[in-house]
Coordinates of C-alpha atoms in Angstrom, one line a residue:
L1 CA 89.5 105.1 123.7
R2 CA 91.6 106.6 121.0
N3 CA 91.9 110.1 122.3
D4 CA 91.0 110.2 126.0
C5 CA 92.7 107.0 127.2
R6 CA 96.3 108.2 126.9
Y7 CA 98.7 107.7 129.7
K8 CA 101.0 110.4 130.9
S9 CA 104.7 109.9 131.5
M10 CA 106.6 110.9 134.6
P11 CA 107.6 114.5 134.8
A12 CA 111.3 115.0 134.0
L13 CA 113.2 117.6 136.0
P14 CA 115.8 119.9 134.4
K15 CA 119.5 119.3 135.1
A16 CA 119.8 122.5 137.1
T17 CA 117.3 121.1 139.6
W18 CA 119.4 117.9 140.1
A19 CA 122.3 120.1 141.3
L20 CA 119.9 121.6 143.9
L21 CA 118.8 118.1 145.0
A22 CA 122.3 116.7 145.4
Q23 CA 122.8 116.4 149.1
S24 CA 126.1 117.4 150.8
D25 CA 127.3 117.5 154.4
N26 CA 127.8 121.3 154.6
D27 CA 124.4 122.3 153.2
T28 CA 123.1 125.6 154.6
P29 CA 119.6 125.7 156.1
E30 CA 118.3 127.7 153.2
R31 CA 119.6 125.1 150.7
K32 CA 118.0 122.3 152.7
Q33 CA 114.7 124.2 152.8
R34 CA 114.8 124.8 149.0
R35 CA 115.7 121.1 148.5
N36 CA 112.8 119.9 150.6
K37 CA 110.4 122.3 148.8
T38 CA 111.6 121.0 145.4
L39 CA 111.2 117.4 146.6
R40 CA 107.7 118.0 147.8
K41 CA 106.8 119.6 144.5
K42 CA 108.4 116.7 142.5
A43 CA 106.5 114.2 144.6
G44 CA 103.2 116.0 144.2
D45 CA 103.6 116.2 140.4
E46 CA 104.4 112.5 140.2
R47 CA 101.5 111.5 142.4
A48 CA 99.1 113.5 140.2
V49 CA 100.4 111.7 137.1
V50 CA 100.0 108.3 138.8
K51 CA 96.5 109.1 139.9
Y52 CA 95.6 110.3 136.4
N53 CA 97.1 107.1 134.9
R54 CA 95.1 104.8 137.3
T55 CA 91.9 106.6 136.5
V56 CA 92.6 106.2 132.8
N57 CA 93.4 102.5 133.4
V58 CA 90.0 101.9 135.1
L59 CA 88.2 103.8 132.3
E60 CA 90.1 101.9 129.6
R61 CA 89.2 98.5 131.1
T62 CA 85.6 99.3 131.3
I63 CA 85.5 100.6 127.7
K64 CA 87.3 97.4 126.5
H65 CA 84.7 95.2 128.2
L66 CA 81.9 97.2 126.6
L67 CA 83.5 97.1 123.1
V68 CA 83.9 93.4 123.2
M69 CA 80.3 92.9 124.4
I70 CA 78.9 95.2 121.7
N71 CA 79.5 92.6 119.0
D72 CA 80.0 95.2 116.3
Q73 CA 82.7 95.3 113.5
A74 CA 83.6 98.9 114.2
A75 CA 84.0 98.2 118.0
D76 CA 86.2 95.2 117.2
E77 CA 88.3 97.3 114.9
T78 CA 88.7 99.9 117.6
L79 CA 89.7 97.2 120.2
L80 CA 92.3 95.7 117.8
Q81 CA 93.7 99.2 117.0
R82 CA 94.1 99.8 120.7
L83 CA 95.9 96.5 121.1
N84 CA 98.2 97.5 118.3
Y85 CA 98.9 100.9 120.0
E86 CA 99.6 99.2 123.3
C87 CA 102.0 96.8 121.7
D88 CA 103.8 99.5 119.8
H89 CA 104.1 101.8 122.8
N90 CA 105.3 98.9 125.1
R91 CA 102.5 99.1 127.7
T92 CA 101.6 96.1 129.9
T93 CA 97.9 97.1 129.4
F94 CA 97.9 94.8 126.3
E95 CA 97.4 91.9 128.7
D96 CA 94.0 93.4 129.8
T97 CA 93.0 93.6 126.1
L98 CA 94.0 90.0 125.4
A99 CA 92.1 88.9 128.6
V100 CA 89.0 90.7 127.4
I101 CA 89.1 89.1 124.0
K102 CA 89.8 85.6 125.5
S103 CA 86.9 86.0 127.9
E104 CA 84.5 86.7 125.0
T105 CA 85.8 83.8 122.8
G106 CA 83.1 81.3 123.9
K107 CA 80.3 83.6 122.7
M108 CA 81.9 84.5 119.3
K109 CA 80.5 83.3 116.0
Q110 CA 82.9 81.9 113.5
D111 CA 83.3 85.0 111.2
R112 CA 84.0 87.3 114.2
A113 CA 86.4 84.8 115.8
K114 CA 88.2 84.5 112.4
I115 CA 88.9 88.3 112.3
F116 CA 90.4 88.3 115.8
Y117 CA 92.3 85.1 115.0
D118 CA 93.9 86.5 111.8
R119 CA 94.7 90.0 113.3
L120 CA 96.2 88.6 116.5
K121 CA 98.3 86.1 114.6
T122 CA 99.6 88.8 112.4
M123 CA 100.5 91.0 115.4
A124 CA 102.2 88.1 117.1
L125 CA 104.3 87.3 114.1
R126 CA 105.4 90.9 113.9
S127 CA 106.7 90.9 117.5
K128 CA 109.2 88.2 117.8
R129 CA 111.5 89.0 120.8
P130 CA 110.6 89.7 124.4
K131 CA 110.7 93.5 125.2
Q132 CA 110.4 95.7 128.3
Y133 CA 106.8 96.7 128.8
S134 CA 106.0 99.4 131.3
D135 CA 103.0 99.6 133.6
P136 CA 101.8 103.2 133.8
T137 CA 100.0 102.6 137.0
K138 CA 102.9 101.3 139.1
P139 CA 105.5 104.0 139.8
I140 CA 109.0 103.6 141.1
Y141 CA 109.7 106.9 143.1
K142 CA 113.2 108.2 143.3
T143 CA 114.6 111.3 145.1
D144 CA 118.0 111.3 143.5
K145 CA 116.8 111.0 139.8
N146 CA 113.7 111.0 137.7
S147 CA 111.1 108.6 138.8
L148 CA 109.9 106.0 136.4
F149 CA 107.3 103.2 135.9
E150 CA 107.7 99.6 136.8
S151 CA 108.6 97.5 133.7
R152 CA 109.0 93.8 133.0
K153 CA 110.2 91.7 130.1
I154 CA 107.3 90.1 128.3
N155 CA 107.0 88.3 125.0
F156 CA 103.9 89.7 123.3
A157 CA 104.0 86.9 120.7
V158 CA 103.6 84.2 123.3
S159 CA 100.7 86.0 125.0
A160 CA 98.9 86.7 121.7
I161 CA 99.4 83.1 120.3
K162 CA 97.9 81.6 123.5
V163 CA 94.8 83.7 122.9
V164 CA 94.9 82.8 119.2
N165 CA 94.9 79.1 120.1
V166 CA 91.7 79.7 122.2
L167 CA 90.2 81.5 119.3
A168 CA 91.1 78.7 116.9
T169 CA 88.2 76.6 118.1
A170 CA 85.6 79.2 117.5
A171 CA 87.2 80.2 114.2
H172 CA 87.5 76.6 113.0
E173 CA 91.2 77.2 112.3
P174 CA 94.3 75.3 113.2
A175 CA 96.1 76.1 116.4
A176 CA 99.4 78.0 116.1
K177 CA 102.7 77.0 117.6
V178 CA 103.7 79.1 120.6
P179 CA 107.1 80.7 119.9
D180 CA 110.1 79.7 122.0
E181 CA 108.2 76.8 123.5
K182 CA 110.0 73.5 123.3
P183 CA 108.0 70.4 122.5
P184 CA 107.6 68.0 125.5
K185 CA 110.3 65.4 125.8
K186 CA 109.4 61.9 124.8
Q187 CA 109.7 59.6 127.8
R188 CA 111.6 56.5 127.2
R189 CA 109.7 53.4 128.2
V190 CA 111.7 51.3 130.5
P191 CA 110.9 47.6 130.0
P192 CA 109.9 45.9 133.3
R193 CA 112.4 43.7 134.9
P194 CA 112.0 40.0 134.5
R195 CA 110.8 38.1 137.6
R196 CA 113.1 35.5 139.0

């Protein structure tokens, strides 16, 4: 999980290639042919990266499920290190890790749940603001510039605290306040109208 499950980034083309890919009305047939050949090579390289990333993602999910089921301190530490890595490198795959931990919460004993509770709470307090997290399995292909991966704004702290609150029961700890969540408004009780 530490060494083999690493995602690749999209290949970046040099600036000289972008001059070739720029389309104009008076392109010669040779230039069009070179442009199409370069575009095909670019698309092939990008598809290979996406295919590799999807394979890594499936492998990573399987390993995470196995690590949580092993019920071993070293496996738990590896899982938490991976979660930390995903958070630091802004990958949406942290959601899978949190889901795996949450799914195992009902079977956890108090001491194991307390370890997850403390570490997740610490990670959540470290990450305060929402950030852009990229999904290395969902590409956005472009012909006029470098392709990239789909990204979305997620608040890691909110996601982690929700799992911490599920863990709180098993760990016999108090629930934590979800950041940026407003308390529910108190409803004013309207007295009934008097009958006439």
